[in-house]
Amino acid sequence: MRGEELQELTLEELQHLERTLDVGLSRVIERKEQQIMERLNGLEQKGMQLLETNKKLREKVEELAEKQAVTDHPENVFNEDAHSSESGSLDCDDTSDTSLKLG
């Protein structure tokens, strides 16, 4: 396999050895390609799972942020009975305080 002790081989023996090595090399290459494809498919599936998990986590963060905003600013919660869902707009009180508070 390493090409040692080839001096004593005949031409026919060398050709047979070459064909044997070619067949073996083809099998090695085929198996290597198979393993690469399996690994690639596994990584693609893992990537899809990570994207889905990321999407779910983003949705959860948005929900928590909305809940936190409602908890921090209860004046932002509207009474559904006071506003008609059919009107499409909210009645604004011109006297309301719309200043931004930083802190």
mmCIF file of N, CA and C in Angstrom:
data_model
loop_
_atom_site.group_PDB
_atom_site.id
_atom_site.type_symbol
_atom_site.label_atom_id
_atom_site.label_comp_id
_atom_site.label_asym_id
_atom_site.label_seq_id
_atom_site.Cartn_x
_atom_site.Cartn_y
_atom_site.Cartn_z
ATOM 1 N N MET A 1 0.827 -1.202 0.000
ATOM 2 C CA MET A 1 0.000 0.000 0.000
ATOM 3 C C MET A 1 0.868 1.262 0.000
ATOM 4 N N ARG A 2 2.053 1.174 0.559
ATOM 5 C CA ARG A 2 2.933 2.338 0.612
ATOM 6 C C ARG A 2 3.923 2.347 -0.544
ATOM 7 N N GLY A 3 3.858 1.370 -1.386
ATOM 8 C CA GLY A 3 4.777 1.326 -2.521
ATOM 9 C C GLY A 3 6.124 0.722 -2.184
ATOM 10 N N GLU A 4 6.218 -0.009 -1.076
ATOM 11 C CA GLU A 4 7.464 -0.651 -0.679
ATOM 12 C C GLU A 4 7.573 -2.029 -1.346
ATOM 13 N N GLU A 5 8.736 -2.468 -1.559
ATOM 14 C CA GLU A 5 9.021 -3.804 -2.099
ATOM 15 C C GLU A 5 8.338 -4.036 -3.446
ATOM 16 N N LEU A 6 8.401 -3.074 -4.329
ATOM 17 C CA LEU A 6 7.792 -3.202 -5.653
ATOM 18 C C LEU A 6 8.783 -3.712 -6.703
ATOM 19 N N GLN A 7 10.070 -3.737 -6.380
ATOM 20 C CA GLN A 7 11.073 -4.119 -7.356
ATOM 21 C C GLN A 7 10.886 -5.556 -7.860
ATOM 22 N N GLU A 8 10.403 -6.430 -7.052
ATOM 23 C CA GLU A 8 10.300 -7.833 -7.430
ATOM 24 C C GLU A 8 8.996 -8.168 -8.152
ATOM 25 N N LEU A 9 8.038 -7.214 -8.251
ATOM 26 C CA LEU A 9 6.747 -7.492 -8.874
ATOM 27 C C LEU A 9 6.843 -7.402 -10.397
ATOM 28 N N THR A 10 6.075 -8.265 -11.063
ATOM 29 C CA THR A 10 6.010 -8.236 -12.526
ATOM 30 C C THR A 10 5.050 -7.150 -12.962
ATOM 31 N N LEU A 11 5.022 -6.878 -14.262
ATOM 32 C CA LEU A 11 4.120 -5.881 -14.818
ATOM 33 C C LEU A 11 2.670 -6.244 -14.517
ATOM 34 N N GLU A 12 2.292 -7.494 -14.689
ATOM 35 C CA GLU A 12 0.923 -7.943 -14.424
ATOM 36 C C GLU A 12 0.561 -7.760 -12.949
ATOM 37 N N GLU A 13 1.502 -8.079 -12.069
ATOM 38 C CA GLU A 13 1.246 -7.919 -10.633
ATOM 39 C C GLU A 13 1.099 -6.437 -10.274
ATOM 40 N N LEU A 14 1.908 -5.607 -10.906
ATOM 41 C CA LEU A 14 1.802 -4.161 -10.662
ATOM 42 C C LEU A 14 0.462 -3.609 -11.154
ATOM 43 N N GLN A 15 0.009 -4.063 -12.327
ATOM 44 C CA GLN A 15 -1.284 -3.622 -12.855
ATOM 45 C C GLN A 15 -2.420 -4.096 -11.947
ATOM 46 N N HIS A 16 -2.343 -5.324 -11.467
ATOM 47 C CA HIS A 16 -3.366 -5.849 -10.541
ATOM 48 C C HIS A 16 -3.374 -5.026 -9.253
ATOM 49 N N LEU A 17 -2.204 -4.724 -8.731
ATOM 50 C CA LEU A 17 -2.099 -3.915 -7.524
ATOM 51 C C LEU A 17 -2.686 -2.521 -7.753
ATOM 52 N N GLU A 18 -2.404 -1.954 -8.923
ATOM 53 C CA GLU A 18 -2.940 -0.635 -9.259
ATOM 54 C C GLU A 18 -4.464 -0.653 -9.300
ATOM 55 N N ARG A 19 -5.060 -1.665 -9.932
ATOM 56 C CA ARG A 19 -6.536 -1.765 -9.989
ATOM 57 C C ARG A 19 -7.110 -1.942 -8.587
ATOM 58 N N THR A 20 -6.463 -2.763 -7.792
ATOM 59 C CA THR A 20 -6.919 -2.977 -6.420
ATOM 60 C C THR A 20 -6.886 -1.667 -5.625
ATOM 61 N N LEU A 21 -5.805 -0.933 -5.793
ATOM 62 C CA LEU A 21 -5.687 0.353 -5.102
ATOM 63 C C LEU A 21 -6.722 1.353 -5.611
ATOM 64 N N ASP A 22 -6.979 1.353 -6.925
ATOM 65 C CA ASP A 22 -7.984 2.255 -7.499
ATOM 66 C C ASP A 22 -9.367 1.951 -6.929
ATOM 67 N N VAL A 23 -9.713 0.662 -6.834
ATOM 68 C CA VAL A 23 -11.009 0.280 -6.274
ATOM 69 C C VAL A 23 -11.094 0.703 -4.811
ATOM 70 N N GLY A 24 -10.026 0.452 -4.071
ATOM 71 C CA GLY A 24 -10.008 0.844 -2.658
ATOM 72 C C GLY A 24 -10.105 2.346 -2.487
ATOM 73 N N LEU A 25 -9.381 3.090 -3.315
ATOM 74 C CA LEU A 25 -9.425 4.556 -3.242
ATOM 75 C C LEU A 25 -10.819 5.073 -3.573
ATOM 76 N N SER A 26 -11.464 4.464 -4.570
ATOM 77 C CA SER A 26 -12.831 4.866 -4.926
ATOM 78 C C SER A 26 -13.781 4.658 -3.759
ATOM 79 N N ARG A 27 -13.622 3.548 -3.051
ATOM 80 C CA ARG A 27 -14.481 3.274 -1.889
ATOM 81 C C ARG A 27 -14.224 4.286 -0.776
ATOM 82 N N VAL A 28 -12.963 4.620 -0.568
ATOM 83 C CA VAL A 28 -12.619 5.601 0.469
ATOM 84 C C VAL A 28 -13.230 6.962 0.126
ATOM 85 N N ILE A 29 -13.088 7.377 -1.123
ATOM 86 C CA ILE A 29 -13.638 8.665 -1.557
ATOM 87 C C ILE A 29 -15.161 8.666 -1.427
ATOM 88 N N GLU A 30 -15.804 7.582 -1.821
ATOM 89 C CA GLU A 30 -17.261 7.483 -1.734
ATOM 90 C C GLU A 30 -17.728 7.577 -0.288
ATOM 91 N N ARG A 31 -17.040 6.863 0.605
ATOM 92 C CA ARG A 31 -17.409 6.897 2.025
ATOM 93 C C ARG A 31 -17.185 8.291 2.604
ATOM 94 N N LYS A 32 -16.101 8.934 2.219
ATOM 95 C CA LYS A 32 -15.811 10.292 2.696
ATOM 96 C C LYS A 32 -16.903 11.256 2.248
ATOM 97 N N GLU A 33 -17.302 11.171 0.984
ATOM 98 C CA GLU A 33 -18.367 12.035 0.470
ATOM 99 C C GLU A 33 -19.675 11.782 1.206
ATOM 100 N N GLN A 34 -19.958 10.511 1.503
ATOM 101 C CA GLN A 34 -21.178 10.154 2.226
ATOM 102 C C GLN A 34 -21.171 10.789 3.619
ATOM 103 N N GLN A 35 -20.036 10.694 4.299
ATOM 104 C CA GLN A 35 -19.951 11.284 5.644
ATOM 105 C C GLN A 35 -20.081 12.808 5.598
ATOM 106 N N ILE A 36 -19.487 13.426 4.591
ATOM 107 C CA ILE A 36 -19.598 14.885 4.451
ATOM 108 C C ILE A 36 -21.057 15.280 4.228
ATOM 109 N N MET A 37 -21.763 14.543 3.369
ATOM 110 C CA MET A 37 -23.170 14.853 3.100
ATOM 111 C C MET A 37 -24.027 14.654 4.351
ATOM 112 N N GLU A 38 -23.760 13.578 5.101
ATOM 113 C CA GLU A 38 -24.510 13.338 6.338
ATOM 114 C C GLU A 38 -24.281 14.466 7.335
ATOM 115 N N ARG A 39 -23.029 14.886 7.460
ATOM 116 C CA ARG A 39 -22.702 15.976 8.380
ATOM 117 C C ARG A 39 -23.360 17.276 7.931
ATOM 118 N N LEU A 40 -23.317 17.539 6.624
ATOM 119 C CA LEU A 40 -23.930 18.748 6.083
ATOM 120 C C LEU A 40 -25.440 18.756 6.320
ATOM 121 N N ASN A 41 -26.099 17.628 6.080
ATOM 122 C CA ASN A 41 -27.542 17.538 6.327
ATOM 123 C C ASN A 41 -27.857 17.742 7.803
ATOM 124 N N GLY A 42 -27.037 17.157 8.664
ATOM 125 C CA GLY A 42 -27.238 17.343 10.103
ATOM 126 C C GLY A 42 -27.094 18.800 10.514
ATOM 127 N N LEU A 43 -26.107 19.473 9.945
ATOM 128 C CA LEU A 43 -25.909 20.891 10.260
ATOM 129 C C LEU A 43 -27.048 21.751 9.725
ATOM 130 N N GLU A 44 -27.566 21.408 8.548
ATOM 131 C CA GLU A 44 -28.707 22.151 8.002
ATOM 132 C C GLU A 44 -29.930 21.988 8.901
ATOM 133 N N GLN A 45 -30.169 20.763 9.380
ATOM 134 C CA GLN A 45 -31.303 20.532 10.281
ATOM 135 C C GLN A 45 -31.114 21.287 11.589
ATOM 136 N N LYS A 46 -29.898 21.267 12.112
ATOM 137 C CA LYS A 46 -29.625 21.984 13.351
ATOM 138 C C LYS A 46 -29.815 23.486 13.147
ATOM 139 N N GLY A 47 -29.394 23.992 11.989
ATOM 140 C CA GLY A 47 -29.585 25.405 11.677
ATOM 141 C C GLY A 47 -31.054 25.781 11.632
ATOM 142 N N MET A 48 -31.870 24.927 11.013
ATOM 143 C CA MET A 48 -33.311 25.185 10.956
ATOM 144 C C MET A 48 -33.920 25.175 12.353
ATOM 145 N N GLN A 49 -33.488 24.232 13.193
ATOM 146 C CA GLN A 49 -33.990 24.170 14.564
ATOM 147 C C GLN A 49 -33.597 25.430 15.336
ATOM 148 N N LEU A 50 -32.362 25.888 15.130
ATOM 149 C CA LEU A 50 -31.914 27.098 15.819
ATOM 150 C C LEU A 50 -32.690 28.323 15.359
ATOM 151 N N LEU A 51 -32.990 28.397 14.059
ATOM 152 C CA LEU A 51 -33.796 29.513 13.562
ATOM 153 C C LEU A 51 -35.190 29.494 14.177
ATOM 154 N N GLU A 52 -35.776 28.313 14.276
ATOM 155 C CA GLU A 52 -37.112 28.193 14.869
ATOM 156 C C GLU A 52 -37.079 28.563 16.350
ATOM 157 N N THR A 53 -36.060 28.088 17.062
ATOM 158 C CA THR A 53 -35.918 28.435 18.479
ATOM 159 C C THR A 53 -35.718 29.929 18.647
ATOM 160 N N ASN A 54 -34.913 30.527 17.785
ATOM 161 C CA ASN A 54 -34.674 31.969 17.818
ATOM 162 C C ASN A 54 -35.974 32.732 17.600
ATOM 163 N N LYS A 55 -36.774 32.278 16.645
ATOM 164 C CA LYS A 55 -38.058 32.920 16.362
ATOM 165 C C LYS A 55 -38.974 32.861 17.583
ATOM 166 N N LYS A 56 -39.052 31.695 18.219
ATOM 167 C CA LYS A 56 -39.905 31.540 19.402
ATOM 168 C C LYS A 56 -39.414 32.424 20.547
ATOM 169 N N LEU A 57 -38.097 32.498 20.711
ATOM 170 C CA LEU A 57 -37.550 33.329 21.780
ATOM 171 C C LEU A 57 -37.815 34.813 21.522
ATOM 172 N N ARG A 58 -37.716 35.238 20.264
ATOM 173 C CA ARG A 58 -38.027 36.643 19.932
ATOM 174 C C ARG A 58 -39.488 36.959 20.258
ATOM 175 N N GLU A 59 -40.388 36.029 19.902
ATOM 176 C CA GLU A 59 -41.800 36.238 20.198
ATOM 177 C C GLU A 59 -42.025 36.330 21.701
ATOM 178 N N LYS A 60 -41.330 35.473 22.457
ATOM 179 C CA LYS A 60 -41.465 35.481 23.906
ATOM 180 C C LYS A 60 -40.947 36.796 24.489
ATOM 181 N N VAL A 61 -39.827 37.290 23.966
ATOM 182 C CA VAL A 61 -39.265 38.565 24.430
ATOM 183 C C VAL A 61 -40.238 39.698 24.131
ATOM 184 N N GLU A 62 -40.834 39.697 22.942
ATOM 185 C CA GLU A 62 -41.807 40.731 22.587
ATOM 186 C C GLU A 62 -43.013 40.686 23.524
ATOM 187 N N GLU A 63 -43.495 39.477 23.816
ATOM 188 C CA GLU A 63 -44.631 39.347 24.738
ATOM 189 C C GLU A 63 -44.269 39.886 26.114
ATOM 190 N N LEU A 64 -43.079 39.515 26.588
ATOM 191 C CA LEU A 64 -42.654 39.991 27.907
ATOM 192 C C LEU A 64 -42.474 41.505 27.914
ATOM 193 N N ALA A 65 -41.960 42.053 26.822
ATOM 194 C CA ALA A 65 -41.781 43.507 26.735
ATOM 195 C C ALA A 65 -43.135 44.207 26.757
ATOM 196 N N GLU A 66 -44.108 43.654 26.058
ATOM 197 C CA GLU A 66 -45.448 44.236 26.056
ATOM 198 C C GLU A 66 -46.065 44.176 27.448
ATOM 199 N N LYS A 67 -45.917 43.040 28.115
ATOM 200 C CA LYS A 67 -46.454 42.903 29.472
ATOM 201 C C LYS A 67 -45.764 43.870 30.416
ATOM 202 N N GLN A 68 -44.445 44.025 30.258
ATOM 203 C CA GLN A 68 -43.692 44.948 31.110
ATOM 204 C C GLN A 68 -44.132 46.380 30.861
ATOM 205 N N ALA A 69 -44.384 46.732 29.602
ATOM 206 C CA ALA A 69 -44.829 48.085 29.284
ATOM 207 C C ALA A 69 -46.187 48.360 29.925
ATOM 208 N N VAL A 70 -47.055 47.379 29.897
ATOM 209 C CA VAL A 70 -48.377 47.541 30.505
ATOM 210 C C VAL A 70 -48.242 47.656 32.020
ATOM 211 N N THR A 71 -47.352 46.875 32.611
ATOM 212 C CA THR A 71 -47.150 46.907 34.060
ATOM 213 C C THR A 71 -46.514 48.219 34.489
ATOM 214 N N ASP A 72 -45.540 48.701 33.709
ATOM 215 C CA ASP A 72 -44.855 49.941 34.056
ATOM 216 C C ASP A 72 -45.733 51.166 33.842
ATOM 217 N N HIS A 73 -46.625 51.117 32.864
ATOM 218 C CA HIS A 73 -47.453 52.263 32.511
ATOM 219 C C HIS A 73 -48.917 51.836 32.401
ATOM 220 N N PRO A 74 -49.567 51.623 33.507
ATOM 221 C CA PRO A 74 -50.968 51.160 33.456
ATOM 222 C C PRO A 74 -51.902 52.178 32.815
ATOM 223 N N GLU A 75 -51.502 53.452 32.727
ATOM 224 C CA GLU A 75 -52.358 54.451 32.089
ATOM 225 C C GLU A 75 -52.461 54.221 30.587
ATOM 226 N N ASN A 76 -51.571 53.384 30.021
ATOM 227 C CA ASN A 76 -51.608 53.078 28.590
ATOM 228 C C ASN A 76 -52.624 51.999 28.243
ATOM 229 N N VAL A 77 -53.184 51.367 29.265
ATOM 230 C CA VAL A 77 -54.167 50.316 29.016
ATOM 231 C C VAL A 77 -55.504 50.972 28.727
ATOM 232 N N PHE A 78 -56.134 50.638 27.624
ATOM 233 C CA PHE A 78 -57.405 51.217 27.238
ATOM 234 C C PHE A 78 -58.538 50.312 27.673
ATOM 235 N N ASN A 79 -59.627 50.913 28.071
ATOM 236 C CA ASN A 79 -60.828 50.179 28.401
ATOM 237 C C ASN A 79 -61.540 49.865 27.094
ATOM 238 N N GLU A 80 -61.711 48.589 26.799
ATOM 239 C CA GLU A 80 -62.313 48.185 25.531
ATOM 240 C C GLU A 80 -63.743 48.691 25.397
ATOM 241 N N ASP A 81 -64.475 48.852 26.527
ATOM 242 C CA ASP A 81 -65.846 49.324 26.475
ATOM 243 C C ASP A 81 -65.910 50.809 26.113
ATOM 244 N N ALA A 82 -64.846 51.550 26.446
ATOM 245 C CA ALA A 82 -64.866 52.988 26.215
ATOM 246 C C ALA A 82 -64.559 53.337 24.767
ATOM 247 N N HIS A 83 -63.919 52.426 24.000
ATOM 248 C CA HIS A 83 -63.536 52.705 22.620
ATOM 249 C C HIS A 83 -64.156 51.668 21.709
ATOM 250 N N SER A 84 -64.786 52.133 20.677
ATOM 251 C CA SER A 84 -65.409 51.227 19.724
ATOM 252 C C SER A 84 -64.353 50.667 18.800
ATOM 253 N N SER A 85 -64.352 49.361 18.599
ATOM 254 C CA SER A 85 -63.378 48.746 17.692
ATOM 255 C C SER A 85 -63.748 49.014 16.243
ATOM 256 N N GLU A 86 -64.962 49.434 15.993
ATOM 257 C CA GLU A 86 -65.392 49.691 14.626
ATOM 258 C C GLU A 86 -64.937 51.056 14.136
ATOM 259 N N SER A 87 -64.651 51.978 15.027
ATOM 260 C CA SER A 87 -64.311 53.333 14.611
ATOM 261 C C SER A 87 -62.946 53.398 13.947
ATOM 262 N N GLY A 88 -62.034 52.547 14.365
ATOM 263 C CA GLY A 88 -60.721 52.495 13.746
ATOM 264 C C GLY A 88 -59.769 53.550 14.263
ATOM 265 N N SER A 89 -60.242 54.515 15.069
ATOM 266 C CA SER A 89 -59.331 55.526 15.618
ATOM 267 C C SER A 89 -59.659 55.721 17.085
ATOM 268 N N LEU A 90 -58.686 56.227 17.804
ATOM 269 C CA LEU A 90 -58.861 56.468 19.233
ATOM 270 C C LEU A 90 -59.152 57.943 19.448
ATOM 271 N N ASP A 91 -60.060 58.232 20.377
ATOM 272 C CA ASP A 91 -60.346 59.619 20.725
ATOM 273 C C ASP A 91 -59.183 60.129 21.555
ATOM 274 N N CYS A 92 -58.619 61.267 21.193
ATOM 275 C CA CYS A 92 -57.476 61.814 21.900
ATOM 276 C C CYS A 92 -57.932 62.995 22.733
ATOM 277 N N ASP A 93 -57.433 63.066 23.933
ATOM 278 C CA ASP A 93 -57.697 64.185 24.817
ATOM 279 C C ASP A 93 -56.580 65.190 24.606
ATOM 280 N N ASP A 94 -56.925 66.387 24.109
ATOM 281 C CA ASP A 94 -55.913 67.391 23.801
ATOM 282 C C ASP A 94 -55.180 67.871 25.041
ATOM 283 N N THR A 95 -55.735 67.633 26.226
ATOM 284 C CA THR A 95 -55.106 68.123 27.449
ATOM 285 C C THR A 95 -54.182 67.087 28.067
ATOM 286 N N SER A 96 -54.038 65.944 27.427
ATOM 287 C CA SER A 96 -53.199 64.900 28.024
ATOM 288 C C SER A 96 -51.721 65.265 27.940
ATOM 289 N N ASP A 97 -50.956 64.769 28.895
ATOM 290 C CA ASP A 97 -49.526 65.040 28.953
ATOM 291 C C ASP A 97 -48.804 64.067 28.027
ATOM 292 N N THR A 98 -48.173 64.599 26.969
ATOM 293 C CA THR A 98 -47.497 63.743 26.000
ATOM 294 C C THR A 98 -45.992 63.914 26.065
ATOM 295 N N SER A 99 -45.481 64.451 27.147
ATOM 296 C CA SER A 99 -44.031 64.673 27.256
ATOM 297 C C SER A 99 -43.335 63.340 27.498
ATOM 298 N N LEU A 100 -42.095 63.246 27.034
ATOM 299 C CA LEU A 100 -41.284 62.069 27.189
ATOM 300 C C LEU A 100 -40.435 62.221 28.442
ATOM 301 N N LYS A 101 -40.501 61.210 29.261
ATOM 302 C CA LYS A 101 -39.718 61.268 30.501
ATOM 303 C C LYS A 101 -38.531 60.315 30.347
ATOM 304 N N LEU A 102 -37.336 60.845 30.494
ATOM 305 C CA LEU A 102 -36.109 60.046 30.415
ATOM 306 C C LEU A 102 -35.624 59.785 31.820
ATOM 307 N N GLY A 103 -35.073 58.603 31.991
ATOM 308 C CA GLY A 103 -34.577 58.370 33.310
ATOM 309 C C GLY A 103 -34.104 57.034 33.572
#
